[in-house]
CSV table of C-alpha atoms and ligand atoms in Angstrom, one decimal:
chain,number,residue,atom,x,y,z
A,1,MET,CA,-29.3,-6.5,11.1
A,2,ALA,CA,-30.7,-7.5,7.7
A,3,ASN,CA,-28.6,-9.6,5.3
A,4,ILE,CA,-28.5,-8.9,1.6
A,5,LYS,CA,-30.3,-11.3,-0.9
A,6,HIS,CA,-27.7,-12.0,-3.5
A,7,SER,CA,-28.9,-11.8,-7.1
A,8,SER,CA,-25.4,-11.7,-8.8
A,9,PRO,CA,-22.0,-13.3,-8.1
A,10,TYR,CA,-20.9,-9.9,-6.7
A,11,ASP,CA,-23.1,-7.3,-5.0
A,12,VAL,CA,-20.8,-4.4,-5.8
A,13,ILE,CA,-18.0,-4.0,-8.3
A,14,ILE,CA,-15.8,-1.0,-7.5
A,15,VAL,CA,-13.6,0.1,-10.3
A,16,GLY,CA,-10.4,1.8,-9.1
A,17,ALA,CA,-8.5,0.9,-6.0
A,18,GLY,CA,-7.2,4.4,-5.3
A,19,ILE,CA,-7.9,5.8,-1.8
A,20,ALA,CA,-11.5,6.5,-2.5
A,21,GLY,CA,-12.4,3.1,-4.0
A,22,SER,CA,-10.5,1.3,-1.3
A,23,THR,CA,-12.3,3.3,1.4
A,24,LEU,CA,-15.6,2.4,-0.1
A,25,ALA,CA,-14.6,-1.3,-0.1
A,26,ALA,CA,-13.6,-1.1,3.5
A,27,ALA,CA,-16.8,0.7,4.5
A,28,LEU,CA,-19.0,-1.9,2.7
A,29,ALA,CA,-17.0,-4.8,4.2
A,30,SER,CA,-17.5,-3.2,7.7
A,31,GLY,CA,-21.3,-3.3,7.5
A,32,SER,CA,-21.8,-7.1,8.3
A,33,HIS,CA,-24.6,-7.3,5.7
A,34,GLY,CA,-22.9,-10.1,3.9
A,35,LEU,CA,-22.0,-8.0,0.8
A,36,ARG,CA,-19.7,-9.5,-1.7
A,37,ILE,CA,-17.4,-6.9,-3.2
A,38,ALA,CA,-14.9,-6.9,-6.1
A,39,LEU,CA,-12.3,-4.2,-6.2
A,40,VAL,CA,-10.9,-4.0,-9.7
A,41,GLU,CA,-7.6,-2.0,-10.3
A,42,ALA,CA,-5.7,-1.5,-13.5
A,43,ARG,CA,-2.3,-1.2,-11.9
A,44,PRO,CA,-0.6,-4.4,-10.9
A,45,SER,CA,0.0,-3.2,-7.4
A,46,PRO,CA,-1.8,0.0,-6.3
A,47,ALA,CA,0.1,0.5,-3.1
A,48,HIS,CA,3.9,0.9,-3.6
A,49,ALA,CA,6.5,-0.1,-1.2
A,50,LEU,CA,7.3,2.9,1.0
A,51,PRO,CA,10.7,4.4,1.1
A,52,GLU,CA,12.5,3.9,4.4
A,53,LYS,CA,11.9,6.7,6.9
A,54,GLY,CA,15.0,8.8,6.8
A,55,PHE,CA,16.5,12.2,7.1
A,56,SER,CA,16.3,13.8,3.7
A,57,VAL,CA,13.8,15.3,1.3
A,58,HIS,CA,14.1,12.1,-0.8
A,59,ASP,CA,12.6,9.9,1.9
A,60,PHE,CA,9.0,11.1,1.5
A,61,GLU,CA,6.5,10.5,-1.3
A,62,PRO,CA,5.9,13.8,-3.1
A,63,ARG,CA,2.1,13.2,-3.2
A,64,VAL,CA,0.6,13.9,0.3
A,65,SER,CA,-2.9,14.8,1.5
A,66,ALA,CA,-4.0,17.1,4.3
A,67,LEU,CA,-6.7,14.9,5.8
A,68,THR,CA,-9.4,16.6,7.8
A,69,HIS,CA,-10.3,15.5,11.3
A,70,ALA,CA,-13.4,13.8,9.8
A,71,SER,CA,-11.4,11.8,7.3
A,72,CYS,CA,-8.9,10.6,9.9
A,73,SER,CA,-11.8,9.6,12.2
A,74,THR,CA,-13.4,7.6,9.3
A,75,MET,CA,-10.1,5.8,8.8
A,76,GLN,CA,-10.0,5.1,12.5
A,77,ARG,CA,-13.6,3.7,12.6
A,78,LEU,CA,-12.9,1.5,9.6
A,79,GLY,CA,-9.8,0.0,11.3
A,80,VAL,CA,-7.4,1.4,8.8
A,81,TRP,CA,-5.6,4.0,10.9
A,82,PRO,CA,-3.5,1.5,12.9
A,83,GLY,CA,-1.8,0.7,9.6
A,84,VAL,CA,-0.6,4.3,9.3
A,85,PRO,CA,2.8,4.4,11.1
A,86,PRO,CA,2.7,7.4,13.6
A,87,ASP,CA,6.1,8.5,12.4
A,88,ARG,CA,4.7,8.9,8.8
A,89,CYS,CA,1.9,11.3,9.5
A,90,CYS,CA,2.0,14.9,10.9
A,91,ARG,CA,-0.9,16.0,13.1
A,92,PHE,CA,-1.2,19.7,12.4
A,93,LYS,CA,-2.5,22.0,15.1
A,94,SER,CA,-2.8,25.3,13.2
A,95,MET,CA,-3.1,26.9,9.8
A,96,ARG,CA,-1.8,30.2,8.7
A,97,VAL,CA,-3.2,31.8,5.5
A,98,TRP,CA,-2.0,35.2,4.2
A,99,ASP,CA,-2.2,37.5,1.2
A,100,ALA,CA,1.0,38.3,-0.5
A,101,ARG,CA,-0.4,41.7,-1.7
A,102,GLY,CA,-1.4,43.4,1.5
A,103,SER,CA,-1.6,42.7,5.2
A,104,GLY,CA,-4.5,40.2,5.4
A,105,GLN,CA,-3.6,37.2,7.5
A,106,ILE,CA,-5.6,34.6,9.4
A,107,ASP,CA,-4.3,32.1,12.0
A,108,PHE,CA,-6.5,29.1,12.8
A,109,ASN,CA,-5.6,27.1,15.9
A,110,CYS,CA,-7.2,23.8,17.1
A,111,LYS,CA,-7.4,25.5,20.5
A,112,ASP,CA,-10.0,28.0,19.1
A,113,ILE,CA,-12.5,25.1,19.0
A,114,GLY,CA,-11.1,23.0,21.9
A,115,ALA,CA,-9.6,20.3,19.7
A,116,GLU,CA,-6.2,18.7,19.9
A,117,LYS,CA,-5.5,18.9,16.2
A,118,LEU,CA,-7.0,20.1,12.9
A,119,GLY,CA,-6.1,17.1,10.9
A,120,CYS,CA,-3.1,15.1,9.6
A,121,VAL,CA,-0.8,15.3,6.6
A,122,VAL,CA,-0.1,11.8,5.3
A,123,GLU,CA,1.7,10.6,2.2
A,124,ASN,CA,-0.9,9.2,-0.2
A,125,ASN,CA,1.0,5.9,-0.5
A,126,VAL,CA,1.2,5.5,3.2
A,127,LEU,CA,-2.6,5.7,3.4
A,128,ALA,CA,-3.0,3.5,0.3
A,129,ALA,CA,-0.8,0.8,1.9
A,130,ALA,CA,-2.8,0.9,5.2
A,131,LEU,CA,-6.0,0.5,3.2
A,132,ARG,CA,-4.6,-2.4,1.2
A,133,GLU,CA,-3.3,-4.1,4.4
A,134,HIS,CA,-6.7,-3.8,5.9
A,135,LEU,CA,-8.6,-5.0,2.8
A,136,GLN,CA,-6.4,-8.1,2.6
A,137,THR,CA,-7.9,-9.2,5.9
A,138,GLN,CA,-11.5,-8.8,4.7
A,139,GLY,CA,-12.8,-12.1,3.3
A,140,SER,CA,-15.7,-10.3,1.6
A,141,VAL,CA,-13.5,-8.2,-0.7
A,142,HIS,CA,-12.0,-9.8,-3.8
A,143,LEU,CA,-9.0,-7.7,-4.8
A,144,ARG,CA,-8.4,-7.9,-8.5
A,145,ASP,CA,-5.2,-6.0,-9.4
A,146,GLY,CA,-3.7,-5.6,-12.8
A,147,SER,CA,-7.2,-5.8,-14.4
A,148,ALA,CA,-8.2,-2.7,-16.4
A,149,VAL,CA,-11.8,-2.5,-17.3
A,150,ALA,CA,-12.3,-2.5,-21.0
A,151,THR,CA,-16.0,-2.2,-21.4
A,152,ALA,CA,-19.0,-2.1,-19.0
A,153,HIS,CA,-22.8,-2.3,-19.2
A,154,CYS,CA,-25.3,-1.3,-16.6
A,155,ASP,CA,-29.1,-1.5,-16.6
A,156,SER,CA,-31.9,-1.9,-14.1
A,157,ASN,CA,-31.1,-5.6,-13.7
A,158,GLY,CA,-27.4,-5.1,-12.8
A,159,ALA,CA,-23.9,-4.5,-14.1
A,160,ASN,CA,-21.3,-6.3,-16.1
A,161,VAL,CA,-17.7,-5.5,-16.9
A,162,GLN,CA,-15.3,-7.0,-19.4
A,163,LEU,CA,-11.7,-6.8,-18.3
A,164,GLU,CA,-8.7,-6.2,-20.6
A,165,ASP,CA,-7.3,-9.5,-19.5
A,166,GLY,CA,-10.3,-11.3,-20.9
A,167,GLY,CA,-12.2,-11.8,-17.6
A,168,SER,CA,-15.7,-10.6,-16.9
A,169,LEU,CA,-17.5,-9.8,-13.7
A,170,THR,CA,-21.2,-9.4,-12.9
A,171,SER,CA,-22.8,-7.6,-10.0
A,172,THR,CA,-26.0,-5.8,-8.8
A,173,LEU,CA,-24.2,-2.4,-8.6
A,174,MET,CA,-21.1,-0.9,-10.2
A,175,VAL,CA,-19.2,2.1,-8.7
A,176,ALA,CA,-16.7,4.1,-10.7
A,177,ALA,CA,-13.8,5.3,-8.4
A,178,ASP,CA,-11.4,5.4,-11.4
A,179,GLY,CA,-10.2,9.0,-10.9
A,180,ALA,CA,-10.7,12.4,-12.6
A,181,ASN,CA,-10.3,11.0,-16.2
A,182,SER,CA,-12.7,8.1,-15.3
A,183,PRO,CA,-12.9,5.9,-18.4
A,184,LEU,CA,-16.0,4.2,-16.9
A,185,ARG,CA,-17.8,7.6,-16.6
A,186,GLU,CA,-17.2,8.1,-20.3
A,187,THR,CA,-18.3,4.5,-21.2
A,188,MET,CA,-21.6,5.2,-19.2
A,189,ASN,CA,-22.1,8.5,-21.1
A,190,MET,CA,-22.3,10.6,-17.9
A,191,PRO,CA,-21.6,14.3,-18.9
A,192,VAL,CA,-19.3,16.5,-16.8
A,193,ARG,CA,-18.9,20.3,-16.7
A,194,ARG,CA,-15.2,21.0,-16.8
A,195,TRP,CA,-13.0,24.0,-17.0
A,196,ASP,CA,-9.2,24.3,-17.2
A,197,TYR,CA,-7.4,26.6,-14.8
A,198,HIS,CA,-4.4,26.8,-17.2
A,199,GLN,CA,-2.3,26.3,-14.1
A,200,ASP,CA,-0.1,23.4,-13.0
A,201,ALA,CA,0.6,22.4,-9.4
A,202,ILE,CA,4.2,21.6,-8.7
A,203,VAL,CA,4.7,19.2,-5.8
A,204,CYS,CA,7.9,18.2,-4.0
A,205,THR,CA,9.4,17.9,-0.5
A,206,ALA,CA,11.4,20.8,0.9
A,207,LYS,CA,13.7,21.2,3.9
A,208,ASN,CA,13.7,24.6,5.6
A,209,THR,CA,16.1,26.2,8.0
A,210,ARG,CA,13.3,26.8,10.5
A,211,PRO,CA,10.8,24.3,11.9
A,212,HIS,CA,7.2,24.2,10.6
A,213,GLN,CA,5.6,24.3,14.1
A,214,ASP,CA,3.0,21.7,13.1
A,215,THR,CA,1.3,24.4,11.1
A,216,ALA,CA,-0.1,24.2,7.5
A,217,TRP,CA,1.0,27.4,5.7
A,218,GLN,CA,-0.5,28.9,2.6
A,219,ILE,CA,0.3,32.1,0.9
A,220,PHE,CA,-2.0,33.5,-1.8
A,221,THR,CA,-0.1,35.3,-4.5
A,222,GLU,CA,-1.5,36.6,-7.7
A,223,GLN,CA,0.5,34.0,-9.6
A,224,GLY,CA,-1.3,31.3,-7.6
A,225,PRO,CA,-1.4,29.8,-4.1
A,226,LEU,CA,1.7,28.1,-2.5
A,227,ALA,CA,1.3,25.7,0.4
A,228,PHE,CA,3.9,24.3,2.8
A,229,LEU,CA,2.3,21.3,4.6
A,230,PRO,CA,4.1,20.0,7.6
A,231,LEU,CA,5.7,16.5,7.4
A,232,PRO,CA,6.6,14.4,10.4
A,233,PRO,CA,10.0,14.8,11.9
A,234,ALA,CA,12.4,13.0,9.6
A,235,THR,CA,14.4,12.1,12.6
A,236,ASP,CA,14.2,12.4,16.4
A,237,ASN,CA,17.5,14.2,16.2
A,238,SER,CA,16.3,17.6,17.2
A,239,ALA,CA,18.5,19.5,14.6
A,240,ASP,CA,16.4,18.1,11.8
A,241,ALA,CA,13.0,17.6,13.4
A,242,GLY,CA,10.1,19.4,11.9
A,243,ARG,CA,11.9,21.1,9.1
A,244,LEU,CA,10.4,19.1,6.2
A,245,CYS,CA,7.4,20.3,4.3
A,246,SER,CA,5.4,19.0,1.4
A,247,ILE,CA,5.0,21.7,-1.2
A,248,VAL,CA,2.0,22.4,-3.5
A,249,TRP,CA,2.8,25.4,-5.7
A,250,SER,CA,0.1,26.3,-8.3
A,251,GLN,CA,1.3,28.6,-11.1
A,252,SER,CA,0.3,29.5,-14.6
A,253,ARG,CA,1.4,26.7,-17.0
A,254,ALA,CA,4.1,28.8,-18.6
A,255,ARG,CA,5.6,29.8,-15.2
A,256,ALA,CA,5.4,26.3,-13.9
A,257,GLU,CA,7.3,25.0,-16.9
A,258,GLN,CA,10.1,27.6,-16.2
A,259,LEU,CA,10.2,26.5,-12.5
A,260,MET,CA,10.3,22.9,-13.4
A,261,ALA,CA,13.3,23.6,-15.7
A,262,LEU,CA,15.4,25.3,-12.9
A,263,ASP,CA,18.1,23.3,-11.1
A,264,ASP,CA,17.5,22.4,-7.5
A,265,ASN,CA,19.3,25.4,-6.0
A,266,GLU,CA,17.6,27.9,-8.3
A,267,PHE,CA,14.2,26.3,-7.5
A,268,ALA,CA,14.9,26.3,-3.7
A,269,ASN,CA,15.7,30.0,-3.9
A,270,ALA,CA,12.6,30.8,-6.0
A,271,LEU,CA,10.5,28.8,-3.5
A,272,GLY,CA,12.0,30.6,-0.5
A,273,VAL,CA,11.3,34.0,-2.1
A,274,ALA,CA,7.7,33.2,-3.1
A,275,PHE,CA,7.1,31.9,0.5
A,276,GLU,CA,8.5,35.2,1.9
A,277,HIS,CA,11.1,33.1,3.8
A,278,LYS,CA,8.5,32.4,6.5
A,279,LEU,CA,10.4,29.3,7.5
A,280,GLY,CA,13.8,30.7,6.8
A,281,ASP,CA,15.7,29.5,3.7
A,282,VAL,CA,14.8,26.4,1.7
A,283,GLU,CA,17.8,24.3,2.1
A,284,ALA,CA,17.0,21.3,-0.1
A,285,VAL,CA,14.3,20.1,-2.4
A,286,SER,CA,13.4,16.7,-3.7
A,287,ARG,CA,12.5,15.7,-7.3
A,288,ARG,CA,9.6,17.8,-8.6
A,289,PHE,CA,6.3,16.6,-10.2
A,290,SER,CA,3.8,18.8,-11.9
A,291,PHE,CA,0.0,18.2,-12.4
A,292,PRO,CA,-2.4,20.1,-14.7
A,293,LEU,CA,-5.3,21.7,-12.7
A,294,ALA,CA,-8.9,21.6,-13.8
A,295,GLN,CA,-12.2,21.7,-12.0
A,296,GLN,CA,-15.0,19.3,-13.1
A,297,HIS,CA,-18.3,18.1,-11.8
A,298,ALA,CA,-20.5,15.3,-13.2
A,299,LYS,CA,-24.1,16.4,-13.9
A,300,ASP,CA,-25.4,13.3,-12.2
A,301,TYR,CA,-23.6,10.9,-9.9
A,302,VAL,CA,-25.9,7.9,-10.4
A,303,GLN,CA,-27.9,6.0,-13.0
A,304,SER,CA,-29.3,2.5,-13.3
A,305,SER,CA,-27.1,0.2,-11.2
A,306,PHE,CA,-24.2,2.6,-11.4
A,307,ALA,CA,-22.7,5.4,-9.2
A,308,LEU,CA,-19.7,7.7,-9.4
A,309,ILE,CA,-17.6,8.6,-6.4
A,310,ALA,CA,-14.7,10.9,-5.6
A,311,ASP,CA,-12.6,12.3,-8.4
A,312,ALA,CA,-14.7,10.4,-11.0
A,313,ALA,CA,-17.6,12.6,-9.9
A,314,HIS,CA,-15.8,15.9,-9.1
A,315,SER,CA,-12.3,17.3,-8.9
A,316,LEU,CA,-11.2,20.7,-7.8
A,317,HIS,CA,-8.2,23.1,-7.4
A,318,PRO,CA,-5.9,21.9,-4.6
A,319,LEU,CA,-5.9,25.3,-2.9
A,320,ALA,CA,-8.2,24.1,-0.2
A,321,GLY,CA,-6.7,20.6,0.0
A,322,GLN,CA,-10.2,19.0,0.0
A,323,GLY,CA,-10.4,16.7,-3.1
A,324,LEU,CA,-9.6,13.5,-1.3
A,325,ASN,CA,-11.6,14.5,1.8
A,326,LEU,CA,-14.7,14.9,-0.3
A,327,GLY,CA,-14.0,11.5,-2.0
A,328,ILE,CA,-13.8,9.8,1.4
A,329,ALA,CA,-17.1,11.5,2.4
A,330,ASP,CA,-18.7,10.2,-0.8
A,331,ALA,CA,-17.6,6.6,0.0
A,332,MET,CA,-19.1,6.8,3.5
A,333,SER,CA,-22.3,8.4,2.2
A,334,LEU,CA,-22.8,5.8,-0.5
A,335,SER,CA,-22.1,2.8,1.8
A,336,GLY,CA,-24.6,4.3,4.3
A,337,LYS,CA,-27.4,4.5,1.6
A,338,LEU,CA,-26.7,1.0,0.5
A,339,PHE,CA,-27.0,-0.3,4.1
A,340,GLU,CA,-30.3,1.6,4.4
A,341,ALA,CA,-31.6,-0.1,1.2
A,342,ILE,CA,-30.6,-3.5,2.6
A,343,GLU,CA,-32.3,-2.7,6.0
A,344,ALA,CA,-35.4,-1.8,4.1
A,345,GLY,CA,-35.4,-5.1,2.2
A,346,ARG,CA,-34.7,-3.3,-1.1
A,347,PRO,CA,-32.0,-4.2,-3.7
A,348,ILE,CA,-28.8,-2.2,-3.4
A,349,ASN,CA,-29.3,-0.8,-7.0
A,350,ASP,CA,-32.7,0.7,-6.0
A,351,ILE,CA,-32.4,4.1,-7.7
A,352,LYS,CA,-34.3,5.8,-4.8
A,353,TYR,CA,-31.4,5.0,-2.5
A,354,LEU,CA,-28.7,5.9,-5.1
A,355,LYS,CA,-30.4,9.2,-5.6
A,356,ARG,CA,-30.4,9.9,-1.8
A,357,TYR,CA,-26.6,9.4,-2.0
A,358,GLN,CA,-26.4,11.9,-5.0
A,359,ARG,CA,-28.5,14.5,-3.2
A,360,GLU,CA,-26.5,14.3,0.0
A,361,ARG,CA,-23.1,14.5,-1.6
A,362,LYS,CA,-23.9,17.0,-4.4
A,363,THR,CA,-24.9,19.6,-1.9
A,364,ASP,CA,-21.6,19.4,0.0
A,365,ASN,CA,-19.4,18.9,-3.1
A,366,LEU,CA,-21.0,21.8,-5.0
A,367,ALA,CA,-20.7,24.1,-2.0
A,368,MET,CA,-16.9,23.3,-1.7
A,369,LEU,CA,-16.4,23.7,-5.5
A,370,ALA,CA,-18.1,27.1,-5.4
A,371,ALA,CA,-16.0,28.2,-2.3
A,372,VAL,CA,-12.7,27.1,-4.0
A,373,GLU,CA,-13.8,28.8,-7.2
A,374,SER,CA,-14.5,32.1,-5.4
A,375,PHE,CA,-11.1,31.9,-3.7
A,376,TYR,CA,-9.4,31.2,-6.9
A,377,HIS,CA,-10.9,34.3,-8.6
A,378,LEU,CA,-10.3,36.5,-5.6
A,379,TYR,CA,-6.6,36.1,-6.2
A,380,GLN,CA,-6.4,36.8,-9.9
A,381,ARG,CA,-3.8,39.2,-11.1
A,382,ASP,CA,-6.2,41.6,-12.8
A,383,LEU,CA,-8.4,42.2,-9.7
A,384,PRO,CA,-9.4,45.9,-9.4
A,385,LEU,CA,-7.7,47.8,-6.5
A,386,THR,CA,-10.9,48.2,-4.5
A,387,LEU,CA,-11.6,44.4,-4.6
A,388,ARG,CA,-8.0,43.8,-3.6
A,389,TRP,CA,-8.5,46.1,-0.6
A,390,LEU,CA,-11.8,44.3,0.2
A,391,ARG,CA,-10.0,41.0,0.0
A,392,ASN,CA,-7.5,42.1,2.7
A,393,GLU,CA,-10.3,43.7,4.8
A,394,GLY,CA,-12.2,40.4,4.6
A,395,MET,CA,-9.2,38.4,5.8
A,396,ARG,CA,-8.7,40.9,8.7
A,397,THR,CA,-12.4,40.7,9.6
A,398,VAL,CA,-12.4,36.9,9.8
A,399,ALA,CA,-9.1,37.0,11.8
A,400,ASN,CA,-10.8,39.3,14.3
A,401,THR,CA,-14.2,37.6,14.5
A,402,ALA,CA,-14.0,34.6,16.8
A,403,TRP,CA,-17.3,33.0,15.9
A,404,LEU,CA,-16.6,33.3,12.1
A,405,LYS,CA,-13.2,31.8,12.6
A,406,ARG,CA,-14.7,28.9,14.5
A,407,LEU,CA,-17.3,28.3,11.8
A,408,ILE,CA,-14.7,28.2,9.0
A,409,LEU,CA,-12.5,26.0,11.1
A,410,ARG,CA,-15.3,23.5,11.8
A,411,HIS,CA,-16.0,23.3,8.1
A,412,ALA,CA,-12.3,22.9,7.2
A,413,MET,CA,-12.1,20.0,9.7
A,414,GLY,CA,-14.9,18.2,7.8
A,415,ALA,CA,-18.6,18.6,8.2
A,416,GLN,CA,-19.2,15.0,9.5
A,417,ASP,CA,-17.6,15.5,12.8
A,418,SER,CA,-17.8,19.2,13.2
A,419,ALA,CA,-20.8,19.1,15.5
A,420,ASN,CA,-19.3,17.2,18.3
A,421,ASN,CA,-15.6,17.8,17.5
A,422,SER,CA,-14.7,14.7,19.6
A,423,GLU,CA,-11.2,13.2,19.4
A,424,LYS,CA,-11.5,9.8,17.9
A,425,GLY,CA,-8.1,8.5,19.1
A,426,TYR,CA,-6.4,8.4,15.7
A,427,ALA,CA,-2.7,8.9,15.5
B,1,FAD,C1,-1.2,18.7,-6.3
B,1,FAD,C2,-2.4,18.1,-5.6
B,1,FAD,C3,-2.5,18.2,-4.2
B,1,FAD,C4,-3.6,17.7,-3.5
B,1,FAD,N1,-3.7,17.8,-2.2
B,1,FAD,C5,-4.8,17.3,-1.5
B,1,FAD,C6,-5.0,17.5,-0.1
B,1,FAD,O1,-4.1,18.0,0.6
B,1,FAD,N2,-6.1,17.0,0.5
B,1,FAD,C7,-7.1,16.4,-0.2
B,1,FAD,O2,-8.1,16.0,0.3
B,1,FAD,N3,-7.0,16.2,-1.6
B,1,FAD,C8,-5.9,16.7,-2.3
B,1,FAD,N4,-5.8,16.5,-3.6
B,1,FAD,C9,-6.8,15.8,-4.3
B,1,FAD,C10,-6.6,14.2,-4.2
B,1,FAD,O3,-5.3,13.9,-4.6
B,1,FAD,C11,-7.6,13.5,-5.1
B,1,FAD,O4,-8.9,14.0,-4.9
B,1,FAD,C12,-7.6,12.0,-4.8
B,1,FAD,O5,-6.3,11.5,-5.0
B,1,FAD,C13,-8.5,11.2,-5.8
B,1,FAD,O6,-8.6,9.9,-5.3
B,1,FAD,P1,-9.4,8.8,-6.2
B,1,FAD,O7,-9.3,7.5,-5.4
B,1,FAD,O8,-10.8,9.4,-6.5
B,1,FAD,O9,-8.7,8.7,-7.6
B,1,FAD,P2,-7.2,8.2,-8.0
B,1,FAD,O10,-6.3,8.3,-6.9
B,1,FAD,O11,-7.0,8.8,-9.3
B,1,FAD,O12,-7.5,6.6,-8.2
B,1,FAD,C14,-8.1,6.1,-9.3
B,1,FAD,C15,-7.7,4.6,-9.5
B,1,FAD,O13,-8.5,4.0,-10.6
B,1,FAD,C16,-7.6,3.2,-11.4
B,1,FAD,N5,-8.2,3.1,-12.7
B,1,FAD,C17,-8.3,4.0,-13.7
B,1,FAD,N6,-8.9,3.5,-14.8
B,1,FAD,C18,-9.1,2.2,-14.5
B,1,FAD,C19,-9.7,1.1,-15.3
B,1,FAD,N7,-10.1,1.3,-16.6
B,1,FAD,N8,-9.8,-0.1,-14.7
B,1,FAD,C20,-9.4,-0.3,-13.4
B,1,FAD,N9,-8.8,0.7,-12.7
B,1,FAD,C21,-8.7,1.9,-13.2
B,1,FAD,C22,-6.3,3.9,-11.3
B,1,FAD,O14,-5.2,3.1,-11.6
B,1,FAD,C23,-6.2,4.4,-9.9
B,1,FAD,O15,-5.6,3.5,-9.0
B,1,FAD,C24,-4.7,17.0,-4.3
B,1,FAD,C25,-4.6,16.9,-5.7
B,1,FAD,C26,-3.5,17.5,-6.3
B,1,FAD,C27,-3.4,17.4,-7.9
């Protein structure tokens, strides 16, 4: 295995220690190529202390992610997954998707493709804490928390950042993993195509009177999609087990504001009605948070000694629950291309290898963005009757066509592992 020839104090500076930036740091550290990595984060401590595991809707973080089988396997390979307590992630075995206007419904089950699970629902902070714990054991990663990047410069010789605390860092390559609003992407003048959905996603935790059956549920209404993602049993006490779900409810901005203003009982009732009481009544809800929704995509992901990953490169409507999964795949793809450059005796900022990363990921990311966009438009309120009929027919056709269901399922589980679908022993 070739070792890198160092030309700067750091080989890679990653800006943003969210889940994507931390995954990239873990992947680069796992390569045994002697890379020296700085992971720079504006917040003083990116992984918060977790609330105690308990019995109520208040014992879970409101931000969760449905990780595909491929993303979970990546975390397992990187040695991060053992840091995710089994009682804080829910392995889901099936998905049910249906149309509020009509009879279209599809049930996906892991058994359809001979798997044990489709993926895991994990609180974002639980995964962030596991990544942090892992990175703290990696001598090659310098964690620099509470250091916002003020300015940056990249050219073919390398990269340099000035931090708001007065420090400065130099490296061969710089990676922006600083989220959808990416200040670094702006500094580097990398244009994005962006459109606002004029929708907000309300997230919270809800307790239902009936158990979720380890199923991810999503109803498409003409006001927006509503997902109930299964959370792990809050207790082993069987009366409460499996009744907690994480909610992602996308609505027009005006309607979301009304929903946010309701008291908890009124909101729980509205939620139960919108969800057609599929899991009985909504008994309790946690504090609610709301996020404006937009889709954006950077025209280019790379330039001289600089690369964008994850939300800094693309962000999409949460209706498919794929944003973070794409970001994790970006991190793995970029690290793979940098290792290829080192093996070939080339510097890691060689634009040829950076462009290979861009090519590989743009194809997947744009395909997912296009699919999500089509779904979004298919469920708009003003859709003509014939298209509405076709939408329901389409769902029924997929539901009754085994090979088509398998194809969609494999894609939803993450392209990386879809071919062999092997269990990687996580969770
Ligand atoms: C309601 C909702 C539900 C979702 N559900 C899912 C799901 O089920 N599955 C899924 O895959 N995805 C989901 N997503 C998408 C997912 O949450 C995002 O894609 C993911 O969190 C982005 O991670 P990131 O690491 O790229 O960015 P972030 O999490 O935004 O991290 C960026 C980091 O950069 C830091 N930073 C910013 N500026 C600077 C600076 N100047 N200097 C230093 N540091 C800086 C920030 O402090 C932050 O820590 C959902 C999104 C929403 C809104």
